[in-house]
XYZ file of C-alpha atoms in Angstrom:
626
model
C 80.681 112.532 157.070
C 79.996 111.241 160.691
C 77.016 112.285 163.488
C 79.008 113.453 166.259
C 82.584 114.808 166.620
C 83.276 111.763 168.653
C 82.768 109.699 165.665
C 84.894 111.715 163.522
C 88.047 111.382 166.612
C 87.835 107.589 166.583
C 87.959 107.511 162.891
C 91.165 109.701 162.667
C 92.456 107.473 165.397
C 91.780 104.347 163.205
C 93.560 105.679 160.068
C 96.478 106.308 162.297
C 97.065 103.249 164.141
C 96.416 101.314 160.666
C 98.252 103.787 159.017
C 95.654 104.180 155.822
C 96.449 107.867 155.021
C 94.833 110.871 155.810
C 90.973 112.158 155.111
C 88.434 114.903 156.055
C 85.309 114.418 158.361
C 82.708 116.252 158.622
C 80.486 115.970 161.722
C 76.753 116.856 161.721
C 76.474 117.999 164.930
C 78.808 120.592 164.814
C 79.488 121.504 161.288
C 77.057 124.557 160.328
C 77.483 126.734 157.273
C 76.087 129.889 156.017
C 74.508 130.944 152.379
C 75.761 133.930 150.646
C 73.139 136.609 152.136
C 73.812 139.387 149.103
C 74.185 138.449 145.346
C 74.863 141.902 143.169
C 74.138 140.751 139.659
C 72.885 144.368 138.015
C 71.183 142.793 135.170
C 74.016 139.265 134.563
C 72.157 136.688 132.688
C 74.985 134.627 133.312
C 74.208 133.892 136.912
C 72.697 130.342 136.981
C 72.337 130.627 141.269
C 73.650 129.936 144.852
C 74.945 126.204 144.622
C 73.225 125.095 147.951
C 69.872 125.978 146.383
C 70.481 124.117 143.325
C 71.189 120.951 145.037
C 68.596 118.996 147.048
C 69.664 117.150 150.328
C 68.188 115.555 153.262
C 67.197 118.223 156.106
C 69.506 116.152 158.072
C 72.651 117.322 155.906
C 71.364 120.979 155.346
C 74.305 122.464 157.524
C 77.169 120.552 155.638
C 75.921 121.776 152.283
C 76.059 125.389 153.346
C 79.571 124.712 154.690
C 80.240 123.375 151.311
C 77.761 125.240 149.391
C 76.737 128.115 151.227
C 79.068 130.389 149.274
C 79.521 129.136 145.960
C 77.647 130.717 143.090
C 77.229 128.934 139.629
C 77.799 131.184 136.422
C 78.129 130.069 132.414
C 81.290 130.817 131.907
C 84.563 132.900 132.969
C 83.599 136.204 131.902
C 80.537 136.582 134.008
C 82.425 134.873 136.648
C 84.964 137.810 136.584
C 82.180 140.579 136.261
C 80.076 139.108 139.576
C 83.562 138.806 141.387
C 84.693 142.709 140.814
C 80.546 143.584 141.868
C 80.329 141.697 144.660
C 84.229 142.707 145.539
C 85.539 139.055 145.616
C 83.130 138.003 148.422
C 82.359 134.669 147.763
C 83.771 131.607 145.489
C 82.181 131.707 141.655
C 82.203 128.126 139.610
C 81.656 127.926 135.973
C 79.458 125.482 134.173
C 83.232 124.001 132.650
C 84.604 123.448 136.534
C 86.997 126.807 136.594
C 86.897 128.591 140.028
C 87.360 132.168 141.093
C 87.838 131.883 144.593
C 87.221 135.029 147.096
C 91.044 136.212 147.159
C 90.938 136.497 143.851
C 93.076 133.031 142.856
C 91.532 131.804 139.656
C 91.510 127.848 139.117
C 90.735 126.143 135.452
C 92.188 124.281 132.599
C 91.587 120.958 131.334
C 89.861 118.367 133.853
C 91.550 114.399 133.659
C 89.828 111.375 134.913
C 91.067 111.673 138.327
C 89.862 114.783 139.223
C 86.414 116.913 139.542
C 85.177 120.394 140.500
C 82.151 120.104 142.815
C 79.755 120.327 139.692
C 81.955 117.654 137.797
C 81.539 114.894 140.338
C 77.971 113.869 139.632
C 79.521 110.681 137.801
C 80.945 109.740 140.975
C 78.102 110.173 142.752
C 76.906 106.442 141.876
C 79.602 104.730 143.019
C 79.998 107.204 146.509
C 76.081 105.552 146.895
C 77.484 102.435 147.262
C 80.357 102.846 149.231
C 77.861 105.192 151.752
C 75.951 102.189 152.328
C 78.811 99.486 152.755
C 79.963 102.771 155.085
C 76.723 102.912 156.571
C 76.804 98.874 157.384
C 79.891 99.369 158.475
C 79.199 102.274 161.022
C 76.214 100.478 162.298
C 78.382 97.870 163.353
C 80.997 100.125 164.717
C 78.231 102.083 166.893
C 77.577 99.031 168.144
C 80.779 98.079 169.386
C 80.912 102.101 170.465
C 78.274 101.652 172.748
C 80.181 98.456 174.146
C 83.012 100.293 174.178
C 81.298 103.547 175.791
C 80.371 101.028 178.825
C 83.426 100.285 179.394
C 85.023 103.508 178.976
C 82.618 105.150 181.862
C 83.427 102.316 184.049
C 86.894 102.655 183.205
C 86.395 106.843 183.775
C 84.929 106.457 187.248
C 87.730 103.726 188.398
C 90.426 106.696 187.238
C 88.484 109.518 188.813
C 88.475 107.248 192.236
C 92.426 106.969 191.580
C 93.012 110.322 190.711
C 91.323 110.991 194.115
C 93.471 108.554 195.816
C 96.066 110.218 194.397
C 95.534 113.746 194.712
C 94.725 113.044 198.952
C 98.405 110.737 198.496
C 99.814 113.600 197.084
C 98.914 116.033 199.344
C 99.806 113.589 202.679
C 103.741 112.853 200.589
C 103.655 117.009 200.826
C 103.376 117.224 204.356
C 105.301 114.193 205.081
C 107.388 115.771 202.990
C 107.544 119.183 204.469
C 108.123 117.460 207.452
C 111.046 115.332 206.709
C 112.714 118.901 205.342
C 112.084 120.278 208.365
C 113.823 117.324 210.043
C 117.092 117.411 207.832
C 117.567 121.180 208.105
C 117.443 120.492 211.978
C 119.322 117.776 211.863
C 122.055 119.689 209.626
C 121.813 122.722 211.886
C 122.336 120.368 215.006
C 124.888 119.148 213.353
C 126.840 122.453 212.779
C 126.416 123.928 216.294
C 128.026 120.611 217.533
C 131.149 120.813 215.100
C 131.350 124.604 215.947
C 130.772 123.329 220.273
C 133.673 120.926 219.238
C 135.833 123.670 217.371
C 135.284 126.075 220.196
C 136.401 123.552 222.681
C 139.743 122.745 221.101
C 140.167 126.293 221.165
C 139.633 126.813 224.977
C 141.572 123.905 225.201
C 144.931 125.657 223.453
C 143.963 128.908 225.335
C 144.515 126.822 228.631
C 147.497 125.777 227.739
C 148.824 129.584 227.053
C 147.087 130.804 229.911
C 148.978 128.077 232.507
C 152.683 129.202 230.349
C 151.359 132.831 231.074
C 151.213 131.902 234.463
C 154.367 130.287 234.993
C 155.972 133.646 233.218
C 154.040 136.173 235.681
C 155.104 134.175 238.624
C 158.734 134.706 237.794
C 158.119 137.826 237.130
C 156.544 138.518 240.703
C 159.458 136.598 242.206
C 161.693 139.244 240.842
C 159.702 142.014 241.323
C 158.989 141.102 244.947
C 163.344 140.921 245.156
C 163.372 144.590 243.610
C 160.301 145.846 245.631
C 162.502 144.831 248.859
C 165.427 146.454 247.724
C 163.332 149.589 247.319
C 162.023 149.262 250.657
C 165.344 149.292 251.879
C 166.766 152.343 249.748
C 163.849 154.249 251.409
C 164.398 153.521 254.915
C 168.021 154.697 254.894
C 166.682 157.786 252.691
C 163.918 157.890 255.055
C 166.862 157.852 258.251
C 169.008 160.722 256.481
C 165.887 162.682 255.520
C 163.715 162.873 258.570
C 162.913 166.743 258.183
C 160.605 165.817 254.724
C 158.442 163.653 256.611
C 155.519 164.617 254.391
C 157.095 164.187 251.417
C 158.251 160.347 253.003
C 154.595 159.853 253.823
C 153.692 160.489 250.314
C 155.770 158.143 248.977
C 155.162 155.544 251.836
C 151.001 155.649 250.491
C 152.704 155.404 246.871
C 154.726 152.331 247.827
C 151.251 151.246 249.497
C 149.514 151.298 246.189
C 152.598 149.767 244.567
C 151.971 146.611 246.375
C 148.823 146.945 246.053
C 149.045 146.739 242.086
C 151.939 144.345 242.348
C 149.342 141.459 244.008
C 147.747 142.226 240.651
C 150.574 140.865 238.506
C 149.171 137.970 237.698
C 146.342 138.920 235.651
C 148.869 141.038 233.081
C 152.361 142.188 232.792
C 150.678 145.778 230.963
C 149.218 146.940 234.601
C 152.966 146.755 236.136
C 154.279 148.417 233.784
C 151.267 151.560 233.936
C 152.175 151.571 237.878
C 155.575 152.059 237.507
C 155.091 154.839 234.633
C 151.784 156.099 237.527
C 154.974 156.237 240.360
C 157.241 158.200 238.435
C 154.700 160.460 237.120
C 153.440 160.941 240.968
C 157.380 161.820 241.680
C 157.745 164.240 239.299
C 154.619 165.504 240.431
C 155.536 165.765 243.874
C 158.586 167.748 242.770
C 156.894 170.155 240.756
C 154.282 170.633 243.739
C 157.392 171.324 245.876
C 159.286 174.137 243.500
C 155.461 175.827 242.957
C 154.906 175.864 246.911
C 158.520 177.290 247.316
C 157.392 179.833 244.361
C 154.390 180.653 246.371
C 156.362 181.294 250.177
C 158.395 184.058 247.932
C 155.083 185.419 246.880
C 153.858 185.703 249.773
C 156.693 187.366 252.168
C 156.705 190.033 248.994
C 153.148 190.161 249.614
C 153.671 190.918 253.546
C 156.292 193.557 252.857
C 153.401 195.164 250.788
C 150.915 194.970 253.273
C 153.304 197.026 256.250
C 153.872 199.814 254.202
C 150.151 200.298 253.066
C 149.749 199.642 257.327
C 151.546 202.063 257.930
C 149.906 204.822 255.969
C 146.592 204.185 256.629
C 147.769 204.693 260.501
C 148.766 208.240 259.308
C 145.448 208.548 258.015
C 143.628 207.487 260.686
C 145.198 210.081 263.165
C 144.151 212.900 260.993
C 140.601 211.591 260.604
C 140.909 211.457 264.821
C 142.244 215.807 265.103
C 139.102 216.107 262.630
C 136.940 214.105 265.524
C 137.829 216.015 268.613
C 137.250 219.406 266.445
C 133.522 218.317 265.158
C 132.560 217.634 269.258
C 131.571 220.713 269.886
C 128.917 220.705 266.860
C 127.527 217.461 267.950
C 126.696 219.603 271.313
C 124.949 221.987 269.624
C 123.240 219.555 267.943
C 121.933 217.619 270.512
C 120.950 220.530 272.584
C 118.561 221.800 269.397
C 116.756 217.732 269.203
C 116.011 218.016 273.009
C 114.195 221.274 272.497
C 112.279 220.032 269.341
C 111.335 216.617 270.862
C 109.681 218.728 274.089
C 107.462 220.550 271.373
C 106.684 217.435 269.619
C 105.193 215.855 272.614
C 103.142 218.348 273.300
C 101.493 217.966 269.860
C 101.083 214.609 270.417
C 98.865 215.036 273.626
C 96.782 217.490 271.724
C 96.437 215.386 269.007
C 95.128 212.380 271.330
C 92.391 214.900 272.950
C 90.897 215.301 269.748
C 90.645 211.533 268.720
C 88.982 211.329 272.268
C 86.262 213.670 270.495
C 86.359 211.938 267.656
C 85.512 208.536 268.867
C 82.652 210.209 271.292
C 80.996 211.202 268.081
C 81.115 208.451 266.503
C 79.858 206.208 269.054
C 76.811 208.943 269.546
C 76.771 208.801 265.828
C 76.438 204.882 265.323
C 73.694 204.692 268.310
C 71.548 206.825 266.023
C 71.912 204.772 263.106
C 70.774 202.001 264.956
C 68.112 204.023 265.851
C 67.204 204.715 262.285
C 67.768 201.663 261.499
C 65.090 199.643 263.307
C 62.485 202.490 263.081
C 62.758 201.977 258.987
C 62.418 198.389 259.474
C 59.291 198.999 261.307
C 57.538 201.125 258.842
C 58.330 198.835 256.336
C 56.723 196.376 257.729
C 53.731 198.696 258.340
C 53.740 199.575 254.617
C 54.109 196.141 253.465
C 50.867 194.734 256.080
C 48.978 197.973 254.485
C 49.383 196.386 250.869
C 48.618 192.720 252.529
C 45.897 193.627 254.107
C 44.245 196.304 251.927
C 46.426 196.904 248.949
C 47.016 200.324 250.098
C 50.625 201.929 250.083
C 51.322 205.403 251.932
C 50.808 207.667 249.082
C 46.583 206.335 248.456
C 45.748 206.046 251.688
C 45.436 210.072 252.283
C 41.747 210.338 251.224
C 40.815 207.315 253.990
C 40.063 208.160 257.317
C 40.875 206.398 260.674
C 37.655 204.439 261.596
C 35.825 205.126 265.255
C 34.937 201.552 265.757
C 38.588 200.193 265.903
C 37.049 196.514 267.422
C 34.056 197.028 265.339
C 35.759 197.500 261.913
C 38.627 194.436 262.714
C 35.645 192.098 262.870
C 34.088 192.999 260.053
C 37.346 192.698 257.853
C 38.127 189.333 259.614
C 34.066 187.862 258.175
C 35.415 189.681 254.841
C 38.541 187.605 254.791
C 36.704 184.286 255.207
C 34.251 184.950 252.768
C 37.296 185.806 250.601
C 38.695 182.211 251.290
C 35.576 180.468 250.990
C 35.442 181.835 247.239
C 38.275 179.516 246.592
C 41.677 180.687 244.831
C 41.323 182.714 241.734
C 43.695 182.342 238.041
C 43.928 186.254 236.625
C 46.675 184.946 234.415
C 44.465 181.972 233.001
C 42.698 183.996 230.088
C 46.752 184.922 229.095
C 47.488 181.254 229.530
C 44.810 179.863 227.646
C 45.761 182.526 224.449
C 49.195 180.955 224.812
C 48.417 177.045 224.751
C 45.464 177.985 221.919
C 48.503 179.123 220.020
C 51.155 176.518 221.390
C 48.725 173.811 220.688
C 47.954 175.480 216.657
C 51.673 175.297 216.104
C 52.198 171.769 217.138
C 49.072 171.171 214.463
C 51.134 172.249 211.801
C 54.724 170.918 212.958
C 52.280 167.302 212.956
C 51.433 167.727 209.597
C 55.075 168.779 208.240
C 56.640 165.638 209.942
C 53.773 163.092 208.623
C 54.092 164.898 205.115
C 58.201 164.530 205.624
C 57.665 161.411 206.916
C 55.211 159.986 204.016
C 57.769 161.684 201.761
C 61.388 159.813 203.404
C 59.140 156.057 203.359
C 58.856 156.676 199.393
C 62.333 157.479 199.419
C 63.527 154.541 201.302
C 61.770 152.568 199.709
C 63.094 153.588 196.270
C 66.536 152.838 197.764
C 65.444 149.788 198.692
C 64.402 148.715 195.436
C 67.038 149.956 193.394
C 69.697 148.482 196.402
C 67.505 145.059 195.816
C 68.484 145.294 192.288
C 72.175 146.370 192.393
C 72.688 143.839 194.746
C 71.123 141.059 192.929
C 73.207 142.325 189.811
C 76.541 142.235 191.303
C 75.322 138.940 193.697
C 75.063 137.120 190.432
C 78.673 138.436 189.244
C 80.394 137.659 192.857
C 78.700 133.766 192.402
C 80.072 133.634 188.973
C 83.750 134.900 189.541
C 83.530 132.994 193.093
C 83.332 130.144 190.793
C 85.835 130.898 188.262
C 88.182 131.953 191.202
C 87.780 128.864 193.159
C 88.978 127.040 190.074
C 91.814 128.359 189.443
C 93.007 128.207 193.211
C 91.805 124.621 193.795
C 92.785 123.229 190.406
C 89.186 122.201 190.091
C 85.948 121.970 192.040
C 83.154 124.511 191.975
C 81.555 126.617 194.340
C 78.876 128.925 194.551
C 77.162 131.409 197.043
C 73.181 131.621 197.266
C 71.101 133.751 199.409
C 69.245 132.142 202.370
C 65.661 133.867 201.450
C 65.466 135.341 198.114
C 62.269 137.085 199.287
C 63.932 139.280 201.761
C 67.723 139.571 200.204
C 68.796 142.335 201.641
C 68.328 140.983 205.168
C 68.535 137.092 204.736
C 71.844 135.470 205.327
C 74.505 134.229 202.730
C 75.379 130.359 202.580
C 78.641 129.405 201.043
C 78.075 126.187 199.311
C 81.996 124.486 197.911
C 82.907 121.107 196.130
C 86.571 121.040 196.716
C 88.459 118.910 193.694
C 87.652 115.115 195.072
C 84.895 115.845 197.447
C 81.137 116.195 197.597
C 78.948 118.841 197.568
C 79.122 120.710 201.707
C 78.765 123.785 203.533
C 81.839 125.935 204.386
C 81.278 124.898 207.817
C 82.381 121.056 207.483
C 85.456 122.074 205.929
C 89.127 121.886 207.245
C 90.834 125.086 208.517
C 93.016 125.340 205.304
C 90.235 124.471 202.843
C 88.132 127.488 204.470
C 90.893 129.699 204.568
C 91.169 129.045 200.740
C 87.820 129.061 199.924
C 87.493 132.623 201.920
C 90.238 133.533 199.679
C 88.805 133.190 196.589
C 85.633 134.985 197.535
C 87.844 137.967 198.427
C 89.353 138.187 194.444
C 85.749 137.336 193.478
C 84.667 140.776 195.310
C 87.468 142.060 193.979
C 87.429 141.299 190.497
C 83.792 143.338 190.151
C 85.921 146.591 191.176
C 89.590 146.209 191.705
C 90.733 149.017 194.243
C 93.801 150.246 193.563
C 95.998 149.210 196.888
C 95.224 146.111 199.205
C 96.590 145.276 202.292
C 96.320 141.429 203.287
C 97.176 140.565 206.844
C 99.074 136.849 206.955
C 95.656 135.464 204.940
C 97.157 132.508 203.630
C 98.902 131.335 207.168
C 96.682 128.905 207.661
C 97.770 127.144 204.055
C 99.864 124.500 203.415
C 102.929 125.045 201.249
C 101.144 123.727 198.081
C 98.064 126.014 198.637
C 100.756 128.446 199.480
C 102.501 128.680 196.059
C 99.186 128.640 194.253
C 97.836 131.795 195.875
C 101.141 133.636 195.323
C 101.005 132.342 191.839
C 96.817 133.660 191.334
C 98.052 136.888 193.464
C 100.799 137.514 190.684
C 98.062 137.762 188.159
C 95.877 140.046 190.047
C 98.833 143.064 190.363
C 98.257 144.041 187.018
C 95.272 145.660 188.259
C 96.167 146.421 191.834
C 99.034 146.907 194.134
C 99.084 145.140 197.257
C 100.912 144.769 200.426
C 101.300 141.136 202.280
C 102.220 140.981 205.577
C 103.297 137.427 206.082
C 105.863 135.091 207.181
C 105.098 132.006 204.543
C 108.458 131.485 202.269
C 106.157 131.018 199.223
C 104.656 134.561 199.228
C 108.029 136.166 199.559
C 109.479 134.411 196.949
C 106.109 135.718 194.420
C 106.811 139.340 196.029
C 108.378 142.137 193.824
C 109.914 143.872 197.398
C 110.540 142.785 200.651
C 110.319 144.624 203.768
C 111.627 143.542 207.199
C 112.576 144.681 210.566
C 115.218 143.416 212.883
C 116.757 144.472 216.193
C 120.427 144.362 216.140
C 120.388 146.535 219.142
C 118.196 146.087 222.264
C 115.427 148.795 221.772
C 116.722 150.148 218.543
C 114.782 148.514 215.101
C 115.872 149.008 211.626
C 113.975 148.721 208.532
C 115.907 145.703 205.874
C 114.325 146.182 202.375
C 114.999 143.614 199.168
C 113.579 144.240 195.534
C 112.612 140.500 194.174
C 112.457 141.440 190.406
């Protein structure tokens, strides 16, 4: 038995390094028991009790006697033993008075008891000499808690000089990484310098032997020209005498002249490759026999042609037949065309004359008209003077034509002018008069009674939306506290995982006012104290925003992500861990990474890429990881 677990670990430790066997401990502080909370005895009189109860400790040891005692019941003998086992369905352990055991899985344990062993109820003739060794024990433990507590001074100073070391060694660790990183990045250069030069070097050898064929090739085609120039001039002279004996096919001598043109034209070009003579010769000769076919098809055609003329007299000649006969029929028909022309003269003379009696009447015509428009202009300005007689009638005296019958025309013209002219300034000096006001004021009354009740709906409406909004804001206060508290949590849990350590938390800038207060992110990264996001490095806050993100997420996974290069500003270290913690997450959801770090591609299940092998034209590459 020992007071702490701690005590219990050094012991074990002891027995091993001196190598004095094996034994149990049982600690205080964490060693709790429980008592058998149903005993089914229907009447057994065999049933002495629960052995905890029947066995008085110190309060201090209470716990390790239920884990010993808790559930063991005491009973006379076997038989009852077996009876309270089937009752209580093997529940519990059941000892007899005479030390034999039926234990809850229904193994049975008794016989004969020798010197060296004892049930639980048998050892109270050991107990005696256990006294004694407890207190030599106890002497002995007070002098090892003694040399603990030396030993737990040292320890802590020896725990703080490893945590400064391991924080040494985690910032040495992480500058050999880049260093490292760096020095990769160095020898792939270097390696890749080092192939481009042996491939310069290879290439260069190459263009070296290709000089060497090209001067040989040279040499060759120079020969070559020599002899070609030799049978060129031989040609020339072939044609001249052919040209001499032939002087009545000049065209066909021109032709070939331009041909011979072009074949020295291509010969000058002998030097790049032997192939091109060759195609100018076969070009020649196909040109000749070309020439000679066009010859034989024009000689073709000049047979044509005089069968063609032949043709063409004889259909001459009988459409000259033809047109004498059409010339008898001529002469014949002149005396009709006479006849004809005598019978137009006559009927143009009578035409004329209808013409000029025609033009008389328009004459008439237009008379009338003119007589007829001065009359509506006439009409026109005498209606435009009685209406403005009828309209100063209704202006002056609100009289039209029809109501001013019964009114007769006043004697005293001057007389009865003056006296309307006082009227009209009595009129004005009454001031302008509203007839429509009584009509406007109905209107407004009932404008201004509808307005009345429109106030009342919106400040009912409006009395109605506060209490709504400010339901919502109550319950939104509460949901957001509630999931708040979950985000800090797995913000914390999340942070761990990706930083190997450290803890961090996010807390609410005024808890009075939390839906509008700000949100401080508050991060002790593994080795450093306590600070706000914003002293960070760029890596440590890409991280850190990171593991907020799988905190939100974790509350309600959505079912496809897209992440935009997040981890870019990571080093290759942080790298791998957040393609390692992004692994875990897929079980949930499926995301898609668009990055260019080698550590997230290798964590991927597919790969997608796009490369232009063409100018303008892209192609999709994909690669399945699994």
């Amino acid at each position: 038995m020992t007071d702490t677990e701690e005590d219990a670990k050094k012991l074990i430790e002891y027995l091993k390094e001196t190598k004095s066997g094996r034994a149990s401990f049982l600690p205080i502080s964490s060693v709790k028991g429980k008592k058998v909370d149903r005993l089914i005895k229907n009447n057994l009189s065999g049933v002495i009790g629960i052995a905890s109860e029947l066995v008085k400790v110190n309060k201090k040891y209470e716990g390790i006697m239920l884990n010993l005692l808790g559930r063991t019941v005491i009973v006379d003998n076997m038989d009852t033993a077996i009876i309270l086992a089937k009752q209580n369905n093997y529940s519990f352990r059941i000892v007899t008075l005479g030390g034999d055991i039926v234990n809850p899985s229904g193994l049975m344990t008794g016989g004969a008891v020798n010197q060296r062993s004892s049930s639980i109820i048998g050892r109270a003739g050991q107990i005696e000499t256990l006294e004694k060794e407890i207190q030599k024990l106890s002497e002995r433990i007070e002098k090892i808690s003694k040399e603990k507590a030396k030993y737990d001074e040292s320890v802590f100073e020896t725990l703080e000089e490893v945590t400064n070391l391991e924080h040494e060694m985690q910032e040495t660790e992480i500058e050999y990484a880049t260093e490292k990183q760096k020095v990769i990045a160095i020898e792939e250069n270097i390696s890749r310098l080092e192939k481009k030069l042996q491939e310069l070097k290879d290439e260069l050898v190459q263009i070296e032997k290709d000089k060497e064929e090209n001067k040989q090739l040279a040499k060759e085609l120079e020969e070559e020209t020599v002899v070609l120039e030799k049978e060129l001039e031989e040609l020339n002279t072939v044609i001249r005498e052919f040209a001499e004996k032939n002087k009545d096919n000049q065209k066909y001598i021109d032709d070939l002249n331009f041909d011979i043109t072009n074949l020295k034209i291509s010969v000058t070009s002998f030097d790049e490759s032997t192939l091109s003579i060759d195609e100018l010769v076969e070009r020649v000769d196909k040109d000749i026999e070309n020439n000679r076919a066009s010859t034989e098809n024009k000689t073709k055609q000049r047979e044509e042609i005089l069968e063609t003329n032949k043709q063409l007299e004889e259909e001459i000649q009988t459409l000259g037949k033809q047109i004498e006969e059409i010339k008898s029929d001529v002469s014949v028909s002149g005396e009709k065309v006479e006849e004809l022309k005598l019978e137009r003269t006559n009927k143009t003379s009578e035409l004329n004359e209808l013409e000029d009696s025609a033009i008389n009447q328009f004459k008439i015509i237009e008379e009338l008209k003119a007589q007829i428009a001065k009359l509506d202009v006439k009409k026109s300005k005498l209606d435009t003077e009685l209406e403005q007689i009828v309209n100063k009638m209704w202006e002056d005296y609100e009289l039209t034509p029809n109501n001013s019958v019964g009114y007769e025309k006043p004697e005293d013209i001057a007389g009865t002018t003056k006296k309307v002219k006082v009227l009209r300034e009595e009129i004005k000096g009454l001031g302008s008069i509203n007839i429509d006001s009584i009509e406007e004021y109905r209107q407004t009354k009932e404008r201004y009674d509808f307005m009345c009740e429109q106030r009342l709906d919106l400040e009912d409406a409006s009395t109605k939306l506060k209490k709504v909004i400010a339901d919502m804001t109550k319950i939104m206060k509460e949901q957001f506290a509630k999931q708040f508290k979950i985000i800090n949590k797995n913000f914390g849990e999340v942070f761990k995982e990706l930083f190997g350590g450290g803890n961090a938390r996010v807390k609410l800038t005024d808890e009075e006012d939390i839906l509008e207060c700000g949100i401080d992110i508050e991060v002790e990264p593994p080795g450093k104290k306590l600070q706000n996001l914003t002293l960070l490095s760029g890596g440590e806050k890409a991280f850190t925003a990171i593991a907020l993100l799988f905190a939100i997420l974790k509350i309600n996974p959505a079912p496809f992500c897209v992440l935009d290069e997040i981890e870019a500003a990571l080093d290759d270290v942080n790298v791998y861990r957040f393609a390692d913690y992004l692994k875990k997450f897929t079980k949930n959801v499926q995301f898609l990474m668009i990055t260019h770090r080698k550590g997230t591609m290798e964590a991927a299940d597919t790969v997608y890429g796009v490369t232009m092998e063409e100018n303008g034209v892209s192609k999709l590459l994909s690669m399945k990881l699994k």
